[in-house]
Tab-separated table of C-alpha atoms and ligand atoms in Angstrom:
chain	number	residue	atom	x	y	z
B	1	UNK	CA	23.176	3.082	-2.040
B	2	UNK	CA	19.726	3.543	-0.530
B	3	UNK	CA	16.745	5.822	-0.351
B	4	UNK	CA	14.584	7.373	2.334
B	5	UNK	CA	11.345	9.102	1.368
B	6	UNK	CA	8.631	10.727	3.466
B	7	UNK	CA	5.162	9.156	3.308
B	8	UNK	CA	2.529	11.793	4.029
B	9	UNK	CA	-1.023	10.743	4.972
B	10	UNK	CA	-3.955	12.370	3.181
B	11	UNK	CA	-7.025	13.211	5.276
B	12	UNK	CA	-8.213	10.370	7.548
B	13	UNK	CA	-5.026	8.459	6.617
B	14	UNK	CA	-6.907	7.422	3.458
B	15	UNK	CA	-3.663	7.065	1.508
B	16	UNK	CA	0.006	7.942	1.845
B	17	UNK	CA	1.781	9.966	-0.841
B	18	UNK	CA	5.521	10.219	-1.545
B	19	UNK	CA	7.483	12.592	-3.824
B	20	UNK	CA	8.980	10.805	-6.858
B	21	UNK	CA	11.193	12.537	-9.448
B	22	UNK	CA	10.771	11.323	-13.035
B	23	UNK	CA	12.998	12.873	-15.673
B	24	UNK	CA	13.521	15.865	-13.396
B	25	UNK	CA	9.811	16.346	-12.682
B	26	UNK	CA	8.505	15.629	-9.151
B	27	UNK	CA	5.038	14.131	-8.554
B	28	UNK	CA	3.450	12.801	-5.368
B	29	UNK	CA	2.604	9.115	-5.892
B	30	UNK	CA	0.771	6.457	-3.892
B	31	UNK	CA	3.231	3.648	-3.021
B	32	UNK	CA	1.331	0.388	-3.446
B	33	UNK	CA	2.702	-2.956	-2.268
B	34	UNK	CA	-0.481	-4.499	-3.709
B	35	UNK	CA	0.290	-3.771	-7.383
B	36	UNK	CA	3.264	-3.567	-9.751
B	37	UNK	CA	2.739	-0.716	-12.210
B	38	UNK	CA	4.346	2.717	-11.916
B	39	UNK	CA	1.864	5.011	-13.633
B	40	UNK	CA	1.358	8.774	-13.645
B	41	UNK	CA	-1.060	11.474	-14.681
B	42	UNK	CA	0.557	12.987	-17.769
B	43	UNK	CA	0.099	15.220	-20.790
B	44	UNK	CA	-1.492	12.107	-22.340
B	45	UNK	CA	-4.299	12.164	-19.740
B	46	UNK	CA	-7.466	13.860	-21.089
B	47	UNK	CA	-7.548	17.450	-19.862
B	48	UNK	CA	-11.036	16.814	-18.415
B	49	UNK	CA	-9.475	14.138	-16.193
B	50	UNK	CA	-6.283	16.084	-15.365
B	51	UNK	CA	-8.225	18.598	-13.230
B	52	UNK	CA	-5.900	19.845	-10.446
B	53	UNK	CA	-3.435	16.980	-10.678
B	54	UNK	CA	0.331	17.430	-11.141
B	55	UNK	CA	1.126	15.931	-14.535
B	56	UNK	CA	4.301	14.458	-16.018
B	57	UNK	CA	5.319	15.851	-19.394
B	58	UNK	CA	7.627	13.405	-21.195
B	59	UNK	CA	8.376	16.038	-23.848
B	60	UNK	CA	10.170	18.067	-21.177
B	61	UNK	CA	12.335	15.168	-20.051
B	62	UNK	CA	15.665	14.726	-21.841
B	63	UNK	CA	15.854	11.117	-20.649
B	64	UNK	CA	12.370	9.903	-21.614
B	65	UNK	CA	12.179	7.156	-24.270
B	66	UNK	CA	8.883	5.915	-25.717
B	67	UNK	CA	8.304	2.128	-25.708
B	68	UNK	CA	6.509	2.160	-29.028
B	69	UNK	CA	3.278	0.185	-29.117
B	70	UNK	CA	3.482	-0.821	-25.456
B	71	UNK	CA	0.268	-0.482	-23.420
B	72	UNK	CA	-0.966	-1.131	-19.890
B	73	UNK	CA	-4.361	-1.566	-18.278
B	74	UNK	CA	-4.938	-2.134	-14.570
B	75	UNK	CA	-7.979	-2.790	-12.383
B	76	UNK	CA	-7.683	-2.419	-8.618
B	77	UNK	CA	-9.388	-4.227	-5.775
B	78	UNK	CA	-11.635	-1.255	-5.052
B	79	UNK	CA	-13.003	-1.235	-8.610
B	80	UNK	CA	-10.897	1.685	-9.795
B	81	UNK	CA	-8.613	1.434	-12.793
B	82	UNK	CA	-6.421	3.160	-15.361
B	83	UNK	CA	-4.716	2.467	-18.687
B	84	UNK	CA	-2.344	4.006	-21.207
B	85	UNK	CA	1.002	3.932	-22.961
B	86	UNK	CA	4.564	3.269	-21.780
B	87	UNK	CA	8.035	4.739	-21.873
B	88	UNK	CA	11.175	4.676	-19.771
B	89	UNK	CA	12.854	7.431	-17.786
B	90	UNK	CA	15.158	8.050	-14.848
B	91	UNK	CA	13.210	7.696	-11.591
B	92	UNK	CA	14.508	8.904	-8.213
B	93	UNK	CA	12.920	8.076	-4.843
B	94	UNK	CA	14.497	9.561	-1.716
B	95	UNK	CA	17.931	9.773	-3.319
B	96	UNK	CA	17.808	6.302	-4.908
B	97	UNK	CA	17.923	6.478	-8.726
B	98	UNK	CA	16.870	3.849	-11.270
B	99	UNK	CA	17.635	4.517	-14.936
B	100	UNK	CA	15.431	3.194	-17.746
B	101	UNK	CA	12.503	2.571	-15.352
B	102	UNK	CA	9.201	1.765	-17.095
B	103	UNK	CA	6.931	4.782	-16.575
B	104	UNK	CA	3.324	4.227	-17.591
B	105	UNK	CA	1.444	7.269	-18.909
B	106	UNK	CA	-2.294	7.320	-18.203
B	107	UNK	CA	-4.511	7.968	-21.212
B	108	UNK	CA	-7.572	7.030	-19.138
B	109	UNK	CA	-8.198	6.973	-15.367
B	110	UNK	CA	-11.349	6.058	-13.441
B	111	UNK	CA	-13.317	8.627	-11.438
B	112	UNK	CA	-11.720	7.568	-8.140
B	113	UNK	CA	-8.407	8.915	-9.422
B	114	UNK	CA	-9.802	11.995	-11.148
B	115	UNK	CA	-11.378	13.231	-7.898
B	116	UNK	CA	-8.359	12.299	-5.720
B	117	UNK	CA	-6.421	15.425	-6.682
B	118	UNK	CA	-3.468	14.782	-4.350
B	119	UNK	CA	-2.766	11.410	-5.974
B	120	UNK	CA	-0.822	11.772	-9.239
B	121	UNK	CA	-0.327	8.073	-9.828
B	122	UNK	CA	0.888	4.871	-8.230
B	123	UNK	CA	4.308	3.339	-7.680
B	124	UNK	CA	3.820	-0.424	-7.532
B	125	UNK	CA	5.877	-2.357	-4.984
B	126	UNK	CA	4.427	-5.857	-5.385
B	127	UNK	CA	6.238	-8.519	-7.455
B	128	UNK	CA	6.859	-7.841	-11.132
B	129	UNK	CA	4.773	-10.819	-12.316
B	130	UNK	CA	1.750	-8.594	-11.570
B	131	UNK	CA	2.885	-5.815	-13.941
B	132	UNK	CA	0.278	-5.236	-16.682
B	133	UNK	CA	2.437	-3.858	-19.534
B	134	UNK	CA	2.034	-5.619	-22.912
B	135	UNK	CA	3.563	-7.046	-25.075
B	136	UNK	CA	6.540	-7.187	-22.652
B	137	UNK	CA	5.950	-7.163	-18.886
B	138	UNK	CA	8.076	-4.553	-17.066
B	139	UNK	CA	10.003	-4.624	-13.776
B	140	UNK	CA	8.995	-2.560	-10.745
B	141	UNK	CA	11.155	0.277	-9.426
B	142	UNK	CA	12.102	-1.922	-6.457
B	143	UNK	CA	13.003	-4.916	-8.658
B	144	UNK	CA	15.187	-2.681	-10.842
B	145	UNK	CA	16.786	-1.077	-7.770
B	146	UNK	CA	17.529	-4.419	-6.080
B	147	UNK	CA	21.026	-5.055	-7.469
B	148	UNK	CA	22.307	-1.637	-6.308
B	149	UNK	CA	20.920	-1.936	-2.767
B	150	UNK	CA	23.090	-2.788	0.237
B	151	UNK	CA	20.197	-4.936	1.488
B	152	UNK	CA	17.557	-6.050	-1.017
B	153	UNK	CA	14.700	-4.702	1.105
B	154	UNK	CA	12.363	-1.788	1.497
B	155	UNK	CA	10.712	-0.866	4.792
B	156	UNK	CA	7.421	0.855	5.614
B	157	UNK	CA	6.900	3.057	8.652
B	158	UNK	CA	3.410	4.500	8.149
B	159	UNK	CA	1.870	6.620	10.902
B	160	UNK	CA	-1.517	7.969	11.994
B	161	UNK	CA	-2.031	11.604	10.980
B	162	UNK	CA	1.693	12.322	10.712
B	163	UNK	CA	4.425	11.736	8.139
B	164	UNK	CA	6.115	8.355	8.063
B	165	UNK	CA	8.654	6.945	5.650
B	166	UNK	CA	9.685	4.272	3.182
B	167	UNK	CA	13.370	3.258	3.168
B	168	UNK	CA	15.022	1.358	0.316
B	169	UNK	CA	18.175	-0.739	0.775
B	170	UNK	CA	18.575	-0.593	4.540
B	171	UNK	CA	16.816	-1.278	7.851
B	172	UNK	CA	16.811	1.674	10.259
B	173	UNK	CA	16.760	-0.029	13.671
B	174	UNK	CA	15.816	3.280	15.339
B	175	UNK	CA	12.358	2.976	13.758
B	176	UNK	CA	11.185	-0.066	15.743
B	177	UNK	CA	11.380	-1.773	19.131
B	178	UNK	CA	12.934	-5.167	19.828
B	179	UNK	CA	13.693	-7.668	17.098
B	180	UNK	CA	12.192	-8.184	13.672
B	181	UNK	CA	9.977	-11.249	13.304
B	182	UNK	CA	10.234	-12.781	9.825
B	183	UNK	CA	7.618	-14.851	8.001
B	184	UNK	CA	8.014	-16.547	4.602
B	185	UNK	CA	6.248	-14.978	1.603
B	186	UNK	CA	4.446	-16.820	-1.208
B	187	UNK	CA	4.930	-14.474	-4.200
B	188	UNK	CA	3.363	-16.857	-6.745
B	189	UNK	CA	0.322	-14.544	-7.121
B	190	UNK	CA	2.580	-11.477	-7.176
B	191	UNK	CA	1.604	-10.286	-3.691
B	192	UNK	CA	3.482	-10.032	-0.382
B	193	UNK	CA	1.379	-12.982	0.772
B	194	UNK	CA	1.901	-14.877	4.020
B	195	UNK	CA	0.055	-16.909	6.663
B	196	UNK	CA	-1.571	-15.516	9.801
B	197	UNK	CA	-1.858	-18.245	12.441
B	198	UNK	CA	-4.701	-16.875	14.544
B	199	UNK	CA	-6.217	-13.790	16.106
B	200	UNK	CA	-7.435	-12.380	19.413
B	201	UNK	CA	-9.972	-9.657	20.169
B	202	UNK	CA	-9.058	-7.359	23.057
B	203	UNK	CA	-7.413	-9.360	25.851
B	204	UNK	CA	-9.232	-12.514	24.762
B	205	UNK	CA	-7.597	-15.825	23.940
B	206	UNK	CA	-5.864	-16.312	20.607
B	207	UNK	CA	-7.871	-18.664	18.410
B	208	UNK	CA	-9.328	-19.151	14.985
B	209	UNK	CA	-7.942	-20.952	11.959
B	210	UNK	CA	-4.814	-19.862	10.129
B	211	UNK	CA	-5.473	-17.764	7.041
B	212	UNK	CA	-3.654	-16.188	4.117
B	213	UNK	CA	-3.054	-12.423	4.035
B	214	UNK	CA	-1.294	-9.822	1.920
B	215	UNK	CA	0.567	-6.716	3.124
B	216	UNK	CA	-0.918	-3.902	1.039
B	217	UNK	CA	0.261	-0.312	1.607
B	218	UNK	CA	-2.277	0.899	-0.983
B	219	UNK	CA	-5.313	-0.383	0.946
B	220	UNK	CA	-6.551	1.971	3.640
B	221	UNK	CA	-8.169	-0.459	6.051
B	222	UNK	CA	-7.696	-3.910	7.609
B	223	UNK	CA	-9.894	-6.294	5.585
B	224	UNK	CA	-10.567	-9.674	7.186
B	225	UNK	CA	-12.712	-12.785	6.828
B	226	UNK	CA	-16.378	-12.155	7.678
B	227	UNK	CA	-16.250	-14.562	10.636
B	228	UNK	CA	-13.414	-12.622	12.270
B	229	UNK	CA	-15.116	-9.308	11.494
B	230	UNK	CA	-18.345	-10.511	13.158
B	231	UNK	CA	-16.431	-11.851	16.154
B	232	UNK	CA	-14.621	-8.546	16.562
B	233	UNK	CA	-17.725	-6.342	16.353
B	234	UNK	CA	-19.654	-8.639	18.698
B	235	UNK	CA	-17.443	-7.040	21.402
B	236	UNK	CA	-18.750	-3.532	20.592
B	237	UNK	CA	-22.376	-3.274	21.749
B	238	UNK	CA	-23.487	-0.497	19.353
B	239	UNK	CA	-21.721	-1.965	16.304
B	240	UNK	CA	-23.789	-2.540	13.191
B	241	UNK	CA	-23.090	-3.230	9.540
B	242	UNK	CA	-24.399	-0.085	7.828
B	243	UNK	CA	-25.203	-0.187	4.102
B	244	UNK	CA	-25.249	3.625	3.937
B	245	UNK	CA	-21.818	3.923	5.592
B	246	UNK	CA	-20.467	1.001	3.566
B	247	UNK	CA	-19.424	-1.156	6.498
B	248	UNK	CA	-19.371	-1.621	10.264
B	249	UNK	CA	-19.997	1.492	12.377
B	250	UNK	CA	-20.422	2.081	16.122
B	251	UNK	CA	-21.046	4.924	18.571
B	252	UNK	CA	-17.950	7.119	18.749
B	253	UNK	CA	-18.160	7.022	22.548
B	254	UNK	CA	-17.504	3.259	22.596
B	255	UNK	CA	-14.318	1.692	23.922
B	256	UNK	CA	-12.853	-0.087	20.881
B	257	UNK	CA	-10.861	-3.290	21.582
B	258	UNK	CA	-7.400	-4.048	20.179
B	259	UNK	CA	-6.980	-6.782	17.580
B	260	UNK	CA	-3.958	-9.095	17.726
B	261	UNK	CA	-2.868	-11.118	14.695
B	262	UNK	CA	-0.593	-14.031	15.543
B	263	UNK	CA	2.095	-14.241	12.855
B	264	UNK	CA	4.375	-17.151	13.722
B	265	UNK	CA	5.785	-16.292	17.144
B	266	UNK	CA	4.904	-12.626	16.705
B	267	UNK	CA	1.743	-11.145	18.200
B	268	UNK	CA	1.003	-8.142	15.962
B	269	UNK	CA	-1.184	-5.813	18.011
B	270	UNK	CA	-3.386	-3.241	16.279
B	271	UNK	CA	-4.504	-0.847	19.034
B	272	UNK	CA	-8.186	0.030	19.371
B	273	UNK	CA	-7.263	3.674	18.773
B	274	UNK	CA	-6.409	2.796	15.163
B	275	UNK	CA	-9.545	0.625	14.816
B	276	UNK	CA	-11.797	3.631	15.455
B	277	UNK	CA	-10.957	4.802	11.956
B	278	UNK	CA	-13.021	7.906	11.184
B	279	UNK	CA	-16.095	9.884	12.172
B	280	UNK	CA	-19.246	9.653	10.060
B	281	UNK	CA	-20.448	13.049	11.328
B	282	UNK	CA	-23.598	11.680	13.000
B	283	UNK	CA	-22.072	10.451	16.264
B	284	UNK	CA	-21.142	7.096	14.734
B	285	UNK	CA	-17.613	6.098	13.774
B	286	UNK	CA	-16.396	3.885	10.941
B	287	UNK	CA	-14.404	0.806	11.886
B	288	UNK	CA	-10.841	0.177	10.709
B	289	UNK	CA	-11.679	-3.526	10.415
B	290	UNK	CA	-14.019	-4.381	7.542
B	291	UNK	CA	-14.898	-7.403	5.396
B	292	UNK	CA	-12.405	-8.693	2.816
B	293	UNK	CA	-15.397	-9.502	0.595
B	294	UNK	CA	-14.675	-13.224	0.693
B	295	UNK	CA	-11.824	-13.116	-1.833
B	296	UNK	CA	-9.876	-15.852	-0.085
B	297	UNK	CA	-7.192	-13.789	1.611
B	298	UNK	CA	-7.128	-10.965	4.135
B	299	UNK	CA	-5.752	-7.560	3.166
B	300	UNK	CA	-3.560	-6.005	5.820
B	301	UNK	CA	-3.672	-2.393	4.730
B	302	UNK	CA	-2.561	0.858	6.328
B	303	UNK	CA	-4.602	0.391	9.539
B	304	UNK	CA	-2.447	-2.683	10.255
B	305	UNK	CA	0.795	-1.247	8.846
B	306	UNK	CA	0.528	1.896	11.009
B	307	UNK	CA	0.984	-0.327	14.057
B	308	UNK	CA	4.033	-2.210	12.776
B	309	UNK	CA	7.423	-1.500	11.275
B	310	UNK	CA	7.445	-3.730	8.194
B	311	UNK	CA	10.369	-5.070	6.130
B	312	UNK	CA	9.550	-6.159	2.567
B	313	UNK	CA	12.534	-8.455	1.882
B	314	UNK	CA	12.863	-9.052	-1.892
B	315	UNK	CA	16.168	-10.901	-1.528
B	316	UNK	CA	14.919	-13.540	0.898
B	317	UNK	CA	11.227	-13.443	-0.181
B	318	UNK	CA	10.036	-12.760	3.365
B	319	UNK	CA	8.313	-10.124	5.466
B	320	UNK	CA	9.601	-8.829	8.782
B	321	UNK	CA	7.460	-7.190	11.467
B	322	UNK	CA	8.280	-5.350	14.682
B	323	UNK	CA	6.371	-3.108	17.069
B	324	UNK	CA	7.146	0.629	17.025
M	1	D5V	N1	-3.717	-1.989	-3.595
M	1	D5V	C1	-4.815	-1.014	-3.511
M	1	D5V	C2	-4.605	0.091	-4.505
M	1	D5V	O1	-3.445	0.843	-4.180
M	1	D5V	C3	-5.763	1.028	-4.579
M	1	D5V	S1	-5.635	1.999	-6.064
M	1	D5V	C4	-6.330	3.495	-5.610
M	1	D5V	C5	-7.608	3.777	-6.032
M	1	D5V	C6	-8.180	5.009	-5.709
M	1	D5V	C7	-7.485	5.923	-4.912
M	1	D5V	C8	-6.202	5.602	-4.475
M	1	D5V	C9	-5.622	4.385	-4.812
M	1	D5V	C10	-7.066	0.227	-4.595
M	1	D5V	O2	-7.604	0.107	-3.273
M	1	D5V	C11	-7.213	-1.165	-2.758
M	1	D5V	C12	-6.194	-1.682	-3.758
M	1	D5V	O3	-6.747	-1.107	-4.924
């Protein structure tokens, strides 16, 4: 048994949304390998915050069960957050069904979610030790699905400005070139965390110290250590760190170099075309590489994941990468 679901980019590839059916009701959710709560806008969300969102109504689901007294509260890396109550229901993603999946109903969401009308909640795909439900931590959809999967994996094939896909339970070899390159994962902090062994800017030599990184489908950009960020932008003459833009920008006419991350024997190339992320509207462009804020590990978000086919291997606690 497996599942294949389309991942559709919002404008500027800011996030990727996938249809999820909960108790017979379908909502578009943001699949997030950087967190472990499945939460939705619902009839419990204040009407002032519901705005034009699609909401889940547990009263209309014949399979919904309240987990009485259970609560959740989550804060995300970008400062956003949400909280609420908990129940269980039957959840289907791309034909793969999990019964009695914890579904977290938002009774409060931060402004970032209120104004993001296409995003009706998150489906967490990190490790279940990050789940925030109290008094009893809940399992992710992927953890619950694991035993019924042919292979205990999910794969991400995100694309620039066009639909991609997440597959659960199988590896579609038509979606990548060559062989998969596997790297061990340290899941002790609940993330898909691994070691990057060096980097290269453009066709420069590979160097730098090894560093820790997480694969995060819910982060838009490629967030790296400040030293690497400075090294990269030193190759773009007009680059500057703009407070008003919120990060490094450069003239849109510039030739933007590739970035290669050395992961074991695998040279993961992120093409310059993906590193010229978006237009600011004043002739400058916003870079796909930005600072990780010094939090001790790099965040390889969608800008990186668009350039790779990625296998999140829950069974062997490893990540696999291949070019597309
Ligand atoms: N793992 C990521 C998560 O999915 C998003 S939550 C989110 C917030 C607003 C809009 C859309 C999604 C947030 O940014 C980085 C990190 O936290």
